[in-house]
Tab-separated table of C-alpha atoms in Angstrom:
chain	number	residue	atom	x	y	z
T	1	MET	CA	32.057	55.499	35.191
T	2	SER	CA	28.546	53.161	35.318
T	3	SER	CA	27.681	51.136	32.844
T	4	PHE	CA	25.266	47.999	31.784
T	5	SER	CA	25.990	44.831	29.838
T	6	PHE	CA	25.829	43.998	26.189
T	7	ASP	CA	25.846	40.901	25.898
T	8	GLY	CA	27.420	40.120	28.667
T	9	GLN	CA	30.185	42.686	27.805
T	10	PRO	CA	30.335	45.757	30.172
T	11	VAL	CA	29.341	48.995	27.816
T	12	PRO	CA	29.945	52.481	29.514
T	13	LEU	CA	27.148	54.810	29.623
T	14	GLN	CA	27.045	58.310	29.406
T	15	PRO	CA	23.761	60.767	30.228
T	16	GLY	CA	21.333	60.557	27.943
T	17	ASP	CA	22.676	57.642	26.296
T	18	THR	CA	20.291	55.056	24.324
T	19	ILE	CA	21.243	51.445	24.665
T	20	LEU	CA	21.880	51.335	20.907
T	21	GLN	CA	24.022	55.007	21.626
T	22	ALA	CA	26.291	53.560	24.402
T	23	ALA	CA	26.837	49.815	22.226
T	24	GLN	CA	27.541	51.491	19.337
T	25	ARG	CA	30.225	53.540	21.217
T	26	ALA	CA	31.875	51.063	22.503
T	27	GLY	CA	31.862	49.178	19.188
T	28	HIS	CA	29.047	46.636	19.380
T	29	GLU	CA	26.762	46.689	16.244
T	30	VAL	CA	23.291	46.980	16.961
T	31	PRO	CA	21.215	46.010	13.603
T	32	HIS	CA	18.737	48.535	12.888
T	33	LEU	CA	17.081	50.279	9.786
T	34	CYS	CA	15.438	53.904	11.202
T	35	TRP	CA	17.664	55.352	13.249
T	36	HIS	CA	19.972	57.349	12.193
T	37	PRO	CA	22.380	60.088	14.319
T	38	GLU	CA	21.500	62.932	12.211
T	39	VAL	CA	18.397	63.402	13.295
T	40	SER	CA	15.559	61.498	16.296
T	41	SER	CA	14.640	58.179	16.634
T	42	SER	CA	10.925	56.872	15.745
T	43	ALA	CA	11.798	53.016	16.520
T	44	SER	CA	9.255	52.165	13.569
T	45	CYS	CA	11.477	49.333	11.542
T	46	ARG	CA	12.221	47.371	15.405
T	47	VAL	CA	14.836	46.135	13.842
T	48	CYS	CA	17.148	46.921	17.133
T	49	THR	CA	14.898	45.167	18.960
T	50	VAL	CA	16.977	43.477	22.297
T	51	ARG	CA	16.578	41.915	25.472
T	52	VAL	CA	16.510	44.692	28.676
T	53	ASP	CA	16.834	42.316	31.514
T	54	GLY	CA	14.548	39.977	29.553
T	55	ARG	CA	12.225	42.008	28.004
T	56	PRO	CA	12.317	43.308	24.777
T	57	ALA	CA	12.771	46.972	24.014
T	58	ALA	CA	13.845	48.839	21.101
T	59	ALA	CA	17.307	49.617	22.146
T	60	CYS	CA	17.086	53.008	19.310
T	61	THR	CA	15.026	54.421	22.212
T	62	THR	CA	15.248	52.518	25.644
T	63	ALA	CA	17.206	54.673	27.936
T	64	ALA	CA	20.694	52.405	29.114
T	65	ALA	CA	21.074	52.717	32.928
T	66	ALA	CA	23.569	51.421	35.043
T	67	GLY	CA	23.433	47.731	35.646
T	68	GLN	CA	20.775	46.535	32.986
T	69	ARG	CA	21.611	43.398	31.287
T	70	VAL	CA	21.486	43.566	27.297
T	71	ASP	CA	20.927	40.712	24.911
T	72	CYS	CA	21.071	41.643	21.257
T	73	HIS	CA	22.565	39.013	19.610
T	74	THR	CA	20.863	35.883	20.915
T	75	ALA	CA	19.041	33.136	18.656
T	76	ASP	CA	15.630	33.823	19.495
T	77	LEU	CA	15.715	37.540	18.847
T	78	ARG	CA	18.140	36.937	15.124
T	79	ALA	CA	14.790	34.799	14.367
T	80	GLN	CA	12.536	37.526	15.190
T	81	ARG	CA	14.729	39.968	13.176
T	82	LEU	CA	15.071	37.655	9.857
T	83	HIS	CA	10.823	37.464	10.412
T	84	LEU	CA	10.818	41.370	11.027
T	85	LEU	CA	13.129	41.720	7.545
T	86	GLN	CA	10.545	39.238	5.529
T	87	MET	CA	7.980	41.012	6.308
T	88	LEU	CA	9.275	44.058	4.785
T	89	PHE	CA	10.434	42.364	1.702
T	90	VAL	CA	6.937	41.197	1.157
T	91	GLU	CA	5.039	44.559	2.031
T	92	GLY	CA	7.083	46.388	-0.922
T	93	ASN	CA	8.484	45.528	-4.658
T	94	HIS	CA	12.068	44.489	-3.430
T	95	PHE	CA	13.415	42.978	-6.702
T	96	CYS	CA	17.068	44.372	-6.310
T	97	PRO	CA	18.247	42.771	-9.598
T	98	GLY	CA	16.845	46.405	-10.663
T	99	CYS	CA	17.315	48.825	-8.096
T	100	GLU	CA	20.091	51.397	-8.149
T	101	LYS	CA	20.108	51.202	-4.350
T	102	SER	CA	21.653	47.919	-4.638
T	103	GLY	CA	24.800	47.879	-3.056
T	104	HIS	CA	24.501	50.323	-1.068
T	105	CYS	CA	20.606	49.819	1.098
T	106	LEU	CA	20.569	49.615	4.484
T	107	LEU	CA	17.461	46.898	4.138
T	108	GLN	CA	19.207	44.335	1.873
T	109	HIS	CA	22.478	44.909	3.546
T	110	GLN	CA	20.800	43.994	7.060
T	111	ALA	CA	19.023	41.027	5.388
T	112	GLU	CA	21.761	39.765	3.961
T	113	ARG	CA	23.866	39.739	7.584
T	114	ALA	CA	20.299	38.101	9.094
T	115	GLY	CA	21.269	35.407	6.376
T	116	MET	CA	17.826	36.033	4.735
T	117	THR	CA	17.893	33.238	1.933
T	118	ASP	CA	14.096	33.268	1.142
T	119	LEU	CA	11.174	35.534	1.232
T	120	HIS	CA	9.014	32.617	3.936
T	121	TYR	CA	5.628	34.780	3.322
T	122	GLU	CA	3.358	35.526	0.313
T	123	THR	CA	4.089	38.378	-1.491
T	124	LEU	CA	1.415	41.403	-1.271
T	125	ASN	CA	2.428	43.084	-4.665
T	126	PRO	CA	1.742	46.644	-3.566
T	127	GLU	CA	0.643	48.681	-6.670
T	128	ARG	CA	1.291	52.568	-5.585
T	129	PRO	CA	2.491	54.683	-8.431
T	130	VAL	CA	5.739	55.897	-8.872
T	131	ASP	CA	5.929	60.139	-8.281
T	132	ALA	CA	8.767	61.690	-11.184
T	133	SER	CA	6.824	64.844	-11.212
T	134	HIS	CA	10.701	66.592	-9.273
T	135	PRO	CA	13.538	67.668	-11.565
T	136	ASP	CA	15.951	66.123	-9.569
T	137	VAL	CA	14.372	63.316	-7.031
T	138	LEU	CA	12.268	60.214	-7.588
T	139	PHE	CA	9.910	58.723	-5.054
T	140	GLU	CA	9.241	55.172	-5.728
T	141	PRO	CA	6.909	54.316	-3.122
T	142	ASN	CA	6.233	50.402	-3.272
T	143	ARG	CA	10.308	50.674	-2.085
T	144	CYS	CA	9.141	52.487	1.104
T	145	ILE	CA	9.659	50.978	4.644
T	146	LEU	CA	8.194	53.951	6.444
T	147	CYS	CA	11.502	54.473	8.421
T	148	GLN	CA	10.464	57.770	8.880
T	149	LEU	CA	13.985	59.242	7.900
T	150	CYS	CA	12.521	61.730	4.861
T	151	VAL	CA	10.043	62.871	7.164
T	152	ARG	CA	12.815	63.367	10.118
T	153	ALA	CA	14.784	64.374	8.234
T	154	SER	CA	13.013	67.520	6.286
T	155	ASP	CA	11.649	68.601	9.966
T	156	GLU	CA	14.699	68.634	11.714
T	157	LEU	CA	17.206	69.257	9.873
T	158	ASP	CA	15.769	71.079	6.764
T	159	GLY	CA	13.442	73.008	8.613
T	160	LYS	CA	10.512	72.208	5.219
T	161	GLN	CA	8.455	69.514	6.627
T	162	VAL	CA	7.836	68.176	3.298
T	163	PHE	CA	6.731	64.498	4.745
T	164	ALA	CA	4.859	62.679	6.264
T	165	ILE	CA	3.281	59.373	7.149
T	166	GLY	CA	-0.382	58.600	6.465
T	167	GLY	CA	-2.779	55.924	5.936
T	168	HIS	CA	-3.979	53.372	8.294
T	169	GLY	CA	-2.270	50.108	8.759
T	170	ILE	CA	-1.382	48.656	5.362
T	171	GLY	CA	-2.806	51.328	3.689
T	172	ALA	CA	-0.112	53.786	5.575
T	173	HIS	CA	2.036	55.633	2.977
T	174	LEU	CA	4.522	58.782	3.022
T	175	LEU	CA	2.570	62.211	2.151
T	176	ILE	CA	4.237	64.600	0.313
T	177	ASP	CA	3.249	68.093	1.660
T	178	SER	CA	1.913	69.600	-1.673
T	179	ALA	CA	-1.953	70.915	-2.958
T	180	SER	CA	-0.912	68.273	-5.473
T	181	GLY	CA	0.354	65.305	-3.104
T	182	ARG	CA	3.661	65.244	-5.847
T	183	LEU	CA	7.336	65.525	-4.879
T	184	GLY	CA	7.660	68.309	-8.028
T	185	ASP	CA	4.836	70.591	-5.610
T	186	SER	CA	6.847	70.468	-2.755
T	187	ALA	CA	9.432	72.425	-1.299
T	188	LEU	CA	11.852	69.512	-1.496
T	189	SER	CA	15.237	70.698	-3.261
T	190	VAL	CA	18.062	68.152	-4.405
T	191	GLU	CA	20.292	69.792	-1.471
T	192	ASP	CA	18.129	68.945	0.789
T	193	ARG	CA	19.411	66.534	3.363
T	194	ALA	CA	15.773	64.503	3.348
T	195	ALA	CA	16.279	63.624	-0.551
T	196	HIS	CA	19.932	61.592	0.767
T	197	ILE	CA	18.820	59.679	3.844
T	198	CYS	CA	16.241	57.409	2.761
T	199	PRO	CA	18.367	54.170	3.724
T	200	VAL	CA	16.413	52.019	0.806
T	201	GLY	CA	15.801	53.071	-2.426
T	202	ALA	CA	12.158	54.742	-2.586
T	203	LEU	CA	14.005	58.599	-2.316
T	204	LEU	CA	16.683	58.819	-4.569
T	205	PRO	CA	17.823	61.820	-6.655
T	206	LYS	CA	17.903	61.146	-9.998
T	207	ARG	CA	20.703	60.480	-12.721
T	208	VAL	CA	23.436	59.326	-11.084
T	209	GLY	CA	22.055	55.405	-10.704
T	210	PHE	CA	24.716	52.355	-11.526
T	211	ALA	CA	27.642	54.876	-10.951
T	212	VAL	CA	29.462	52.827	-8.507
T	213	PRO	CA	30.928	49.697	-9.991
T	214	ILE	CA	29.797	46.425	-8.389
T	215	GLY	CA	32.554	45.704	-5.111
T	216	ARG	CA	33.392	48.805	-4.135
T	217	ARG	CA	29.240	49.842	-2.843
T	218	THR	CA	28.408	51.043	0.307
T	219	PHE	CA	28.019	47.630	1.545
T	220	ASP	CA	30.298	45.544	-0.554
T	221	ASP	CA	33.327	43.645	0.986
T	222	GLU	CA	36.024	41.518	0.165
T	223	GLU	CA	33.451	38.408	0.312
T	224	THR	CA	30.693	40.063	-2.386
T	225	ARG	CA	31.649	39.199	-5.342
T	226	GLY	CA	33.648	36.218	-4.234
A	14	MET	CA	27.182	-12.218	-2.090
A	15	ASN	CA	27.072	-9.163	-2.434
A	16	THR	CA	30.355	-7.663	-4.518
A	17	ASP	CA	29.226	-4.496	-5.330
A	18	THR	CA	32.078	-2.715	-4.506
A	19	SER	CA	31.405	0.359	-6.596
A	20	ALA	CA	31.398	4.511	-5.331
A	21	PRO	CA	27.813	5.452	-3.512
A	22	ARG	CA	24.982	5.654	-5.644
A	23	LYS	CA	25.014	9.314	-7.225
A	24	LEU	CA	22.308	12.099	-6.240
A	25	ARG	CA	19.679	11.955	-9.455
A	26	VAL	CA	19.105	16.215	-10.096
A	27	ALA	CA	16.302	17.323	-11.538
A	28	THR	CA	16.976	21.492	-12.606
A	29	VAL	CA	13.972	23.643	-14.698
A	30	SER	CA	13.687	27.276	-15.537
A	31	LEU	CA	10.055	28.384	-15.263
A	32	ALA	CA	9.805	32.476	-15.547
A	33	GLY	CA	13.155	32.450	-15.954
A	34	CYS	CA	15.765	33.313	-18.266
A	35	PHE	CA	18.180	30.611	-18.089
A	36	GLY	CA	21.057	32.767	-16.285
A	37	CYS	CA	20.369	30.933	-13.001
A	38	HIS	CA	21.353	27.735	-15.241
A	39	MET	CA	24.360	29.406	-16.465
A	40	SER	CA	25.716	30.892	-12.986
A	41	PHE	CA	25.480	26.732	-12.606
A	42	LEU	CA	28.082	25.997	-14.751
A	43	ASP	CA	29.971	28.818	-14.052
A	44	ILE	CA	31.273	26.292	-11.418
A	45	ASP	CA	33.408	25.437	-14.414
A	46	GLU	CA	35.275	22.393	-14.861
A	47	ARG	CA	34.771	21.416	-10.789
A	48	LEU	CA	31.443	20.156	-13.016
A	49	PHE	CA	33.758	17.302	-13.231
A	50	GLU	CA	34.190	16.674	-10.346
A	51	LEU	CA	30.546	17.152	-9.417
A	52	ILE	CA	29.526	14.426	-12.443
A	53	GLU	CA	31.176	11.627	-9.902
A	54	HIS	CA	28.115	12.502	-7.598
A	55	ILE	CA	25.170	13.356	-9.641
A	56	THR	CA	23.138	12.602	-12.296
A	57	PHE	CA	20.938	14.220	-14.288
A	58	ASP	CA	17.188	13.801	-14.370
A	59	ARG	CA	15.038	16.112	-16.572
A	60	SER	CA	16.957	19.173	-17.472
A	61	PRO	CA	17.633	22.128	-19.954
A	62	LEU	CA	20.939	19.992	-20.033
A	63	THR	CA	19.318	16.945	-20.718
A	64	ASP	CA	16.947	15.156	-23.290
A	65	ILE	CA	14.536	13.616	-20.710
A	66	LYS	CA	11.054	15.005	-21.337
A	67	THR	CA	9.779	14.766	-17.765
A	68	VAL	CA	10.584	14.650	-14.745
A	69	GLY	CA	11.000	11.096	-12.478
A	70	PRO	CA	11.961	10.504	-8.860
A	71	CYS	CA	14.717	12.558	-7.884
A	72	ASP	CA	16.865	13.868	-4.734
A	73	ILE	CA	17.317	17.228	-5.932
A	74	GLY	CA	15.012	19.747	-7.914
A	75	LEU	CA	16.594	23.227	-9.093
A	76	ILE	CA	14.113	25.721	-9.865
A	77	GLU	CA	14.741	28.423	-11.888
A	78	GLY	CA	12.169	31.663	-12.828
A	79	GLY	CA	8.722	32.135	-10.643
A	80	LEU	CA	5.175	31.115	-12.530
A	81	CYS	CA	3.912	33.218	-15.225
A	82	ASN	CA	2.003	30.625	-16.752
A	83	ALA	CA	-0.282	27.204	-16.398
A	84	GLU	CA	2.263	25.612	-17.758
A	85	ASN	CA	4.939	26.697	-14.956
A	86	VAL	CA	2.805	25.968	-12.153
A	87	GLU	CA	2.003	22.265	-13.653
A	88	VAL	CA	6.101	21.495	-14.294
A	89	LEU	CA	6.386	22.754	-10.724
A	90	ARG	CA	4.085	20.537	-9.029
A	91	ALA	CA	5.298	17.397	-11.152
A	92	PHE	CA	8.812	18.817	-9.850
A	93	ARG	CA	7.484	18.638	-5.967
A	94	ALA	CA	5.619	15.489	-6.340
A	95	ASN	CA	9.276	14.071	-7.120
A	96	CYS	CA	11.838	15.415	-5.973
A	97	ARG	CA	13.409	14.846	-2.285
A	98	VAL	CA	14.757	18.010	-1.913
A	99	LEU	CA	13.324	21.577	-3.800
A	100	VAL	CA	15.785	24.419	-3.948
A	101	ALA	CA	14.184	27.509	-5.305
A	102	VAL	CA	17.190	29.506	-7.386
A	103	GLY	CA	17.705	32.582	-7.748
A	104	ALA	CA	15.713	35.737	-7.307
A	105	CYS	CA	12.675	35.124	-9.751
A	106	ALA	CA	12.204	31.455	-8.033
A	107	ILE	CA	12.114	33.560	-4.571
A	108	THR	CA	10.325	36.129	-5.233
A	109	GLY	CA	9.135	37.000	-8.407
A	110	GLY	CA	11.816	38.988	-9.700
A	111	LEU	CA	12.174	41.681	-11.986
A	112	PRO	CA	9.147	39.380	-13.884
A	113	ALA	CA	6.587	40.073	-11.223
A	114	LEU	CA	7.351	44.132	-12.334
A	115	ARG	CA	4.224	43.137	-15.047
A	116	ASN	CA	1.844	42.398	-11.596
A	117	HIS	CA	0.885	45.858	-11.294
A	118	LEU	CA	-0.090	45.740	-15.206
A	119	ASP	CA	-3.371	43.753	-16.273
A	120	VAL	CA	-2.625	41.065	-18.004
A	121	GLY	CA	-4.823	41.333	-20.892
A	122	ASP	CA	-3.659	44.513	-21.848
A	123	MET	CA	0.066	44.006	-21.981
A	124	LEU	CA	-0.942	41.324	-24.863
A	125	GLN	CA	-3.306	43.107	-26.712
A	126	ALA	CA	-0.486	46.209	-26.448
A	127	VAL	CA	2.806	43.906	-27.657
A	128	TYR	CA	0.162	41.498	-30.480
A	129	GLY	CA	-2.528	43.014	-31.203
A	130	THR	CA	-4.294	39.889	-31.903
A	131	VAL	CA	-3.662	37.972	-29.131
A	132	PRO	CA	-2.275	34.241	-29.805
A	133	ASP	CA	-5.228	32.162	-28.730
A	134	ASP	CA	-4.349	28.276	-29.882
A	135	PRO	CA	-4.939	25.978	-26.480
A	136	GLU	CA	-1.420	24.589	-26.856
A	137	LEU	CA	-0.150	27.087	-25.586
A	138	PRO	CA	-0.345	27.628	-22.319
A	139	LEU	CA	-2.648	31.279	-20.446
A	140	PRO	CA	-0.508	33.446	-18.527
A	141	LEU	CA	-1.298	34.150	-14.858
A	142	ASN	CA	-2.914	36.745	-13.467
A	143	LYS	CA	0.143	37.533	-11.814
A	144	VAL	CA	3.743	36.559	-11.150
A	145	HIS	CA	4.049	34.537	-8.154
A	146	PRO	CA	7.292	32.884	-6.473
A	147	ILE	CA	7.236	29.146	-6.279
A	148	HIS	CA	6.675	29.044	-2.336
A	149	GLU	CA	3.484	30.343	-2.631
A	150	VAL	CA	2.115	27.251	-4.623
A	151	VAL	CA	4.339	24.503	-3.407
A	152	ARG	CA	6.715	23.752	0.022
A	153	ILE	CA	10.437	25.034	-0.683
A	154	ASP	CA	13.055	23.017	0.867
A	155	HIS	CA	16.009	25.648	0.982
A	156	SER	CA	16.429	28.390	-1.190
A	157	LEU	CA	19.709	30.203	-3.176
A	158	PRO	CA	19.247	33.692	-3.573
A	159	GLY	CA	20.851	35.930	-6.526
A	160	CYS	CA	20.178	37.222	-9.675
A	161	PRO	CA	22.135	35.109	-10.268
A	162	PRO	CA	23.342	33.284	-7.305
A	163	PRO	CA	27.009	33.055	-7.260
A	164	ALA	CA	28.483	29.887	-8.679
A	165	ASP	CA	30.077	29.044	-5.313
A	166	ALA	CA	26.333	29.112	-3.979
A	167	PHE	CA	25.545	26.178	-6.162
A	168	TRP	CA	28.701	24.544	-5.511
A	169	GLN	CA	28.539	24.991	-1.781
A	170	LEU	CA	24.386	23.633	-1.866
A	171	LEU	CA	25.371	20.867	-3.825
A	172	GLN	CA	28.308	20.112	-1.857
A	173	ASP	CA	26.552	19.858	1.284
A	174	LEU	CA	23.494	18.203	-0.148
A	175	ILE	CA	25.906	15.279	-1.600
A	176	ALA	CA	27.465	15.374	1.515
A	177	GLY	CA	24.502	15.093	3.512
A	178	ARG	CA	24.464	18.151	5.555
A	179	GLU	CA	22.078	20.898	5.995
A	180	PRO	CA	22.740	23.475	3.659
A	181	ALA	CA	24.511	26.931	4.836
A	182	LEU	CA	25.924	29.677	2.564
A	183	ASN	CA	28.730	31.410	3.912
A	184	LYS	CA	28.925	35.081	3.816
A	185	GLY	CA	29.270	36.302	0.675
A	186	LEU	CA	27.556	33.957	-1.042
A	187	ILE	CA	24.176	35.580	0.133
A	188	ARG	CA	23.121	38.273	-2.304
A	189	TYR	CA	19.988	39.330	-3.816
A	190	ASP	CA	21.517	41.261	-7.315
């Protein structure tokens, strides 16, 4: 069977594999935010960036090929990941102490794993209004990291196309398909996959926050409450 | 002739709460009986735990809270000028924290809504337009994340600094909530 090298370990590959898919199947952890096994890849977060034969590439969209040399857990890539995470934190209002996604949040989890202790950059203080118009789903745009998982889940799994990304540069934001632009007037249902796929605290089902005891949340482990 | 055979000089530590809730100080005290061991190695300068009014030359400054008013900025600058190592402690000092949720509101409107007639005695520090994390105003050497940071994170940081090591938080001591 053909294989490539991942941090020096041989990883077998199957036809159509991306580097991320093959490495994960072989039991390697590849840090990521915007990748999800149920939907297509978008390579927007760049957290899964690896070096393929010395060149940077997003592991979630780069095809695995026999004989490739892939480096993932190196000092320079760790430093780059940390800075990407810090940029996402200062770009939004990520006040974890008051967020009901804390402990279940992939952004927070990746930052903890990256050893992030400070923000490094100046905070941008975005001021986007919360959309609480939907009876069962809340949208807090100041936590949105534009991963597009809700966009892809609505397109590919729900067949509803409720979401899109609009605007340019730092003004890019999540758009909602309804005449008013509000979630309550869209076709979104709390039963939709798109209502639950958000990796952070931006799109949240209502009335279920803070239900899981600290210590038993998704990313808690025995060390978390040490 | 030098007859001084006493233990090494104690490190001088100052602490302060700016736009904080004193919860980081409480978590620091949560090291419990280890405080007795700690006090063998450090002595406190200005701190809410002492009666010293102004910060003097120190080895370590622990800053809790972000910056919400003019006095916070003045005190932070005094700490930076006096402390060899300055540590941002807790979510408020590092990110602005939950008090920074006021950043999308107009500070004048807020004061009006709360007070009606806004206090205007010059003895009172004016609020800043927005709440800022402390690294936006002075250079910070180390940060202890958490709201509050776990007691063990304070212990780890101080053990490292006392031993002259670069502070490093073990996995599980880095959290943001």
